[in-house]
Coordinates of C-alpha atoms in Angstrom, one line a residue:
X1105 CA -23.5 12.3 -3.5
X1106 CA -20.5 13.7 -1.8
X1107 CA -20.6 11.6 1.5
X1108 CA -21.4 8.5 -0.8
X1109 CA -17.9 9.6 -2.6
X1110 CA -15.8 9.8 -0.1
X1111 CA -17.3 6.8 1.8
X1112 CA -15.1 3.4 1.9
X1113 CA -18.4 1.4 2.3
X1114 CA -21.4 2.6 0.9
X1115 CA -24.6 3.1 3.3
X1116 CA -28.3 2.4 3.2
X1117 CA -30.3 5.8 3.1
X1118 CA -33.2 5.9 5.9
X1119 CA -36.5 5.9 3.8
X1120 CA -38.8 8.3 5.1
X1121 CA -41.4 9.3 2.5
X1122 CA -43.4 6.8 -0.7
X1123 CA -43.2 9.7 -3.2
X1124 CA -40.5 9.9 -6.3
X1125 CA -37.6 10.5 -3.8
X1126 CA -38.6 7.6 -1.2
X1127 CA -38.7 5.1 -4.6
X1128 CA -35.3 6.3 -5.6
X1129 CA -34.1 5.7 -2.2
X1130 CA -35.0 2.2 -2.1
X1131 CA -33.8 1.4 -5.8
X1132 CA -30.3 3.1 -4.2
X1133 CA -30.5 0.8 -1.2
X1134 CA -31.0 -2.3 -3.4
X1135 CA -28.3 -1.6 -5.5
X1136 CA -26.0 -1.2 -2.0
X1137 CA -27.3 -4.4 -1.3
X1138 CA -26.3 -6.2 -4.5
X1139 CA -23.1 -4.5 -4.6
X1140 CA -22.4 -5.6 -0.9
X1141 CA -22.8 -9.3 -2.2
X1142 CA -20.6 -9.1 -5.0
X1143 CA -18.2 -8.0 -3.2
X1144 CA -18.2 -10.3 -0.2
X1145 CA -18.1 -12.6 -3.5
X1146 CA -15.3 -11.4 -4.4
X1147 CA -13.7 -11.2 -1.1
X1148 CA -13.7 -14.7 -0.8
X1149 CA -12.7 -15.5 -3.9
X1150 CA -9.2 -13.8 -3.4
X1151 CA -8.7 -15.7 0.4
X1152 CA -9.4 -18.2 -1.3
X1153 CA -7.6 -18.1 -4.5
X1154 CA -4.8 -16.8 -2.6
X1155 CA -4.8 -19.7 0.5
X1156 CA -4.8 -22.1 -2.5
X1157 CA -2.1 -20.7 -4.2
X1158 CA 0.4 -20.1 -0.8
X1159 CA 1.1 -24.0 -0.1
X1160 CA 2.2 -24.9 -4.0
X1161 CA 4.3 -21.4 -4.2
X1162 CA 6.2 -22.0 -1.0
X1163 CA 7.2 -25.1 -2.1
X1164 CA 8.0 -24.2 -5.2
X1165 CA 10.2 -21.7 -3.0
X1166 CA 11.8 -24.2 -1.0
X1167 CA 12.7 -26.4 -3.7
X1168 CA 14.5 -23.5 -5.4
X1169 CA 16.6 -23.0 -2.6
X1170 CA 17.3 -26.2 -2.4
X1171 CA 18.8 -26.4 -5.8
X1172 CA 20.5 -22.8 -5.1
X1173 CA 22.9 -24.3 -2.3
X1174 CA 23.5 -27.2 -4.7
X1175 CA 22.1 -30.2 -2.1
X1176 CA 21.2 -32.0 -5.2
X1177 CA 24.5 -31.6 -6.9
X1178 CA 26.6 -28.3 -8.3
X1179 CA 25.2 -26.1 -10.7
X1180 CA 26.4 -24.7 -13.6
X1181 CA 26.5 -20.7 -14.0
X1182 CA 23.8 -20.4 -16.3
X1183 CA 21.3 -22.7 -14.2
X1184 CA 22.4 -20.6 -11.2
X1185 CA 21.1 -17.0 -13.3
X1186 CA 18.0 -19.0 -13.8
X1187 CA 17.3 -20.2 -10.9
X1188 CA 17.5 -16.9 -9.5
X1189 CA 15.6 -15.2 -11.7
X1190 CA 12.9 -17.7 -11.1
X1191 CA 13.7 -16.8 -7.4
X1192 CA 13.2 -13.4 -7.7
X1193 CA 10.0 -13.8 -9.8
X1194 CA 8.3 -16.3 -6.7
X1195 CA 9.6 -13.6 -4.1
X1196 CA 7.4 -11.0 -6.4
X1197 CA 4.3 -13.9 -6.4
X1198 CA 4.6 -13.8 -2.6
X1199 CA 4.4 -10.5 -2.2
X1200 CA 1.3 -10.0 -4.0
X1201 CA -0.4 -13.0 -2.4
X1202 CA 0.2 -10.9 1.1
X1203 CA -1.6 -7.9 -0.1
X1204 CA -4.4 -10.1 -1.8
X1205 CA -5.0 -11.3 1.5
X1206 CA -4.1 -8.2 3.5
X1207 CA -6.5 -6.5 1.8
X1208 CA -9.0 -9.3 2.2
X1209 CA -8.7 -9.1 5.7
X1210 CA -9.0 -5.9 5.7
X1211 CA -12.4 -5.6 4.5
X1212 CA -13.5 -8.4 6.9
X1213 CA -12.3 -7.0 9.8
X1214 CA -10.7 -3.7 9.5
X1215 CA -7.2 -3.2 10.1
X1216 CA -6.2 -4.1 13.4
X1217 CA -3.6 -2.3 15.4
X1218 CA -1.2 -2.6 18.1
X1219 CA 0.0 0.6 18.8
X1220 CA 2.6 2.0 21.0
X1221 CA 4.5 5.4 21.1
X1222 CA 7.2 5.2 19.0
X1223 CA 9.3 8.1 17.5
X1224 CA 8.2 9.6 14.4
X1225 CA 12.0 9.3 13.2
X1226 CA 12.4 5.4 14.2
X1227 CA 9.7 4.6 12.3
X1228 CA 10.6 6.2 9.0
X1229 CA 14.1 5.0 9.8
X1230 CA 13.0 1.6 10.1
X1231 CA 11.1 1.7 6.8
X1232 CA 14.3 2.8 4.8
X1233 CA 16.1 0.1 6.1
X1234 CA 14.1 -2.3 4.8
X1235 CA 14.0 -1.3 1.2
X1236 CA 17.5 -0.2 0.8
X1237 CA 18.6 -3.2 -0.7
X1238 CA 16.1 -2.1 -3.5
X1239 CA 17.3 1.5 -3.6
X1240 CA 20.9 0.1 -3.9
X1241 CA 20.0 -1.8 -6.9
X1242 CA 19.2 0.8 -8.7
X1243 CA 21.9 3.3 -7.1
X1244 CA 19.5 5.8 -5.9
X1245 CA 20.0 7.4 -2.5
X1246 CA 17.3 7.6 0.2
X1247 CA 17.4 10.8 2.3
X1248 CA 15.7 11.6 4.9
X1249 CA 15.4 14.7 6.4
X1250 CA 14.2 15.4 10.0
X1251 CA 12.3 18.8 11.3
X1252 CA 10.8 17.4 14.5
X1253 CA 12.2 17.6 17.8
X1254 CA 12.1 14.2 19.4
X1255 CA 8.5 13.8 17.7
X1256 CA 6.7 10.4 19.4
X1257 CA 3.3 9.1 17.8
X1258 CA 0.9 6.2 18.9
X1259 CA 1.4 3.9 16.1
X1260 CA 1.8 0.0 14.9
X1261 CA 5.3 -0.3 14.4
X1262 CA 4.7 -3.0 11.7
X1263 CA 2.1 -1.3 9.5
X1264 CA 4.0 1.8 9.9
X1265 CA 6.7 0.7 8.7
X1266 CA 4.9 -1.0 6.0
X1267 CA 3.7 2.4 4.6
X1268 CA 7.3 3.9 4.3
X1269 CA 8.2 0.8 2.0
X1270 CA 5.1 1.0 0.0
X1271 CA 5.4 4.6 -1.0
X1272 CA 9.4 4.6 -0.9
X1273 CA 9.2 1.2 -3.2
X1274 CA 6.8 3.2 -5.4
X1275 CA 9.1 6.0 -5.5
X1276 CA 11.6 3.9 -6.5
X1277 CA 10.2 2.2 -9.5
X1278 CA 9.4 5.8 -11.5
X1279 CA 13.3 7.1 -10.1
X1280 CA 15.8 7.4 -12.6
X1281 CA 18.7 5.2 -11.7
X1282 CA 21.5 7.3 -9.6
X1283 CA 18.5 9.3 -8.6
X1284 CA 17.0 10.4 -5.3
X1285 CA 14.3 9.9 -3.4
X1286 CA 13.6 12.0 -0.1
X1287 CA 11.5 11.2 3.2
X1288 CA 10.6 14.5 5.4
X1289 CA 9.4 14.8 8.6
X1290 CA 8.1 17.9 10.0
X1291 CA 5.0 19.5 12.4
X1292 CA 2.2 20.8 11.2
X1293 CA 1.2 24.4 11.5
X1294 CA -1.3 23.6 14.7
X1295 CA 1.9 20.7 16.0
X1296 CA -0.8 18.3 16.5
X1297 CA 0.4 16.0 14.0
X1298 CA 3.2 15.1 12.0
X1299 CA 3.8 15.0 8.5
X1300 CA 5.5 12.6 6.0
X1301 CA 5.9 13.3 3.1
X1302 CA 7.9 10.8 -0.2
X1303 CA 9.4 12.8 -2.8
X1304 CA 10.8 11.3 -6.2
X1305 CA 12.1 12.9 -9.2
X1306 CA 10.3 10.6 -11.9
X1307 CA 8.0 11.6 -14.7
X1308 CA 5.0 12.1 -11.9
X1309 CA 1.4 11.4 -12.0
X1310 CA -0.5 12.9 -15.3
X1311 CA -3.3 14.6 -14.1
X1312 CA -6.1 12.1 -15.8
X1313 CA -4.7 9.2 -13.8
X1314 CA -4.5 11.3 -9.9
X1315 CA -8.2 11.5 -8.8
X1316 CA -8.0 7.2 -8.8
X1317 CA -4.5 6.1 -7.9
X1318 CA -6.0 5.0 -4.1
X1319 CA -8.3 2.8 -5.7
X1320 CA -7.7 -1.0 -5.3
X1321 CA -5.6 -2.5 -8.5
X1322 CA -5.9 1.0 -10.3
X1323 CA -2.9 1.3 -12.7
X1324 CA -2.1 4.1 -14.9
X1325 CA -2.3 3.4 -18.4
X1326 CA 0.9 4.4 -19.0
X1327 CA 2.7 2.2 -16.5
X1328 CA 0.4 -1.2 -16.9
X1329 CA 2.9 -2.6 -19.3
X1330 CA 6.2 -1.2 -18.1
X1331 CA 6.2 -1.3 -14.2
X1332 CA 5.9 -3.9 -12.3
X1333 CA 2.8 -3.7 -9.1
X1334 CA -0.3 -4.8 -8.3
X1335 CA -2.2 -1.2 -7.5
X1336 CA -2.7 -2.1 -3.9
X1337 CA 0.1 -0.5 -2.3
X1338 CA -1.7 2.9 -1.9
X1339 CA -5.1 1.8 -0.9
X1340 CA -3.3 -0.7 1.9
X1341 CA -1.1 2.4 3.4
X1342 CA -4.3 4.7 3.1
X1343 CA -6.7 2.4 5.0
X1344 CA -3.7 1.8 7.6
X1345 CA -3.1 5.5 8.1
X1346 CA -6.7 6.3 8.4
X1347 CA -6.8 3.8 11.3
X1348 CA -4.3 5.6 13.4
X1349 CA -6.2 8.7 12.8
X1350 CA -4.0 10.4 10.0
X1351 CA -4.9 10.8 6.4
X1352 CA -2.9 10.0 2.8
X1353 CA -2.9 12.0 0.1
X1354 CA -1.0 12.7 -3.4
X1355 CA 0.8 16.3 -3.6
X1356 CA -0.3 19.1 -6.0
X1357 CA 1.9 21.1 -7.8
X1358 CA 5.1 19.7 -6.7
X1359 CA 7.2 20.8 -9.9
X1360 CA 9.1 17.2 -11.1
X1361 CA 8.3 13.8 -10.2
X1362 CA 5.4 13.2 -7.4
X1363 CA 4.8 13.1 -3.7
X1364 CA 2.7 11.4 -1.1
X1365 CA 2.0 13.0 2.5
X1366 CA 0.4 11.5 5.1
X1367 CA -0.3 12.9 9.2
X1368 CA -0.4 11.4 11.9
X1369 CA -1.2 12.4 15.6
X1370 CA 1.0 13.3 17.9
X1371 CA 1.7 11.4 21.2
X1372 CA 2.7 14.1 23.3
X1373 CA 5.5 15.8 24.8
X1374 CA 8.6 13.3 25.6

């Protein structure tokens, strides 16, 4: 029951006697096999939803900026608030179409790197650049702090990178605004791998809600109706991290707000 739990995708178990245990067995590998179906069912159903969906939202998109740079004639300033909100709220539709069918694709094929050895620091770097405009919206400062020397991993500069904005972004929707939110680097004890860890000073993660916030579209009961995301920001960075070798995990005992670590191998000496 332990491997099973900590399994992405459950296995058959290897039948080996016709007594209680042997029944049991087979009743568990039927079950597998039903469970495999739904959820190549349900696999499906989201590429295909989400295909469906892509071609009227980007021209809903397009036509939107159309009207934004006035083509079709000026705009007054109130039409110009909307159509930005409605902007905004598209831009927030395309996101979550791209992790529908990230993760879609995911469990299809796996997730499929290109890796290269980059440094540890450019990576994170990277990352922060492309959510500050986020972080600036709410005037919180992204800090990041560096305790490597020169650190280079083999990594996928793109998924990487996509990580640091999935757990900074998170970090910055439970931040209070004019808050802070810190990225550290640093070696672990054996300086085999490096570790990155995303620290906010929010409310945190009560205790009833950490064993399942890796789980695909899990969302806490007490942010469902108040903050904005899809729940599969964590289980996207998790499954890409555990591709390069590395592991992601929520923090214990962290005193305010929460933090998320993850590892990953070192290259080598550069």
């Amino acid at each position: 029951l332990q491997l099973v739990g900590h399994k992405e995708q459950l296995e058959p178990i290897k039948v080996v006697s016709h007594d209680e245990l042997g029944d049991l067995s087979m009743m568990f590998n039927d079950m597998i096999q039903r469970l495999q179906k739904e959820e190549e069912k349900r696999a499906d159903f989201i590429s295909m939803l989400s295909h469906e969906i892509r071609t009227p939202l980007t021209s809903i998109r397009e036509a939107l900026s159309l009207l934004q740079e006035q083509v079709f004639g000026p705009v007054t300033e109130k039409q110009a608030q909307y159509l930005a909100i409605s902007r905004k709220e598209v831009e927030r539709l395309n996101i979550l179409l791209h992790r529908l069918l990230l993760v879609s694709r995911m469990d299809e094929q796996g997730v499929t790197l290109q890796p290269r050895g980059e440094p540890i620091k450019d990576l994170v770097q990277g990352g922060l650049e492309r959510i500050q405009p986020s972080a600036q919206t709410k005037k919180i400062s992204l800090l990041m702090k560096d305790a490597t020397d020169n650190v280079h991993v083999l990594a996928d500069k793109d998924h990487m990178q996509q990580v640091i904005v999935n757990l900074v972004g998170n970090a910055l929707k439970f931040s209070p605004e004019e808050g802070t939110v810190q990225v550290s680097i640093q070696n672990s004890q054996t300086k085999e791998q490096v570790i990155v860890t995303v620290h906010d000073h929010g409310p945190g993660i009560p205790g009833n809600d950490r064993p399942y916030v890796f789980d695909r579209f899990y969302r806490g009961e007490g942010t469902r109706n108040t903050v904005d995301g899809s729940g599969l920001g964590l289980n996207i960075s998790r499954r890409i991290i555990r591709a390069h070798g590395g592991d992601l995990w929520l923090e214990e005992d962290i005193g305010k707000g929460s933090a998320f670590s993850f590892t990953l191998p070192i290259q080598g000496e550069h």
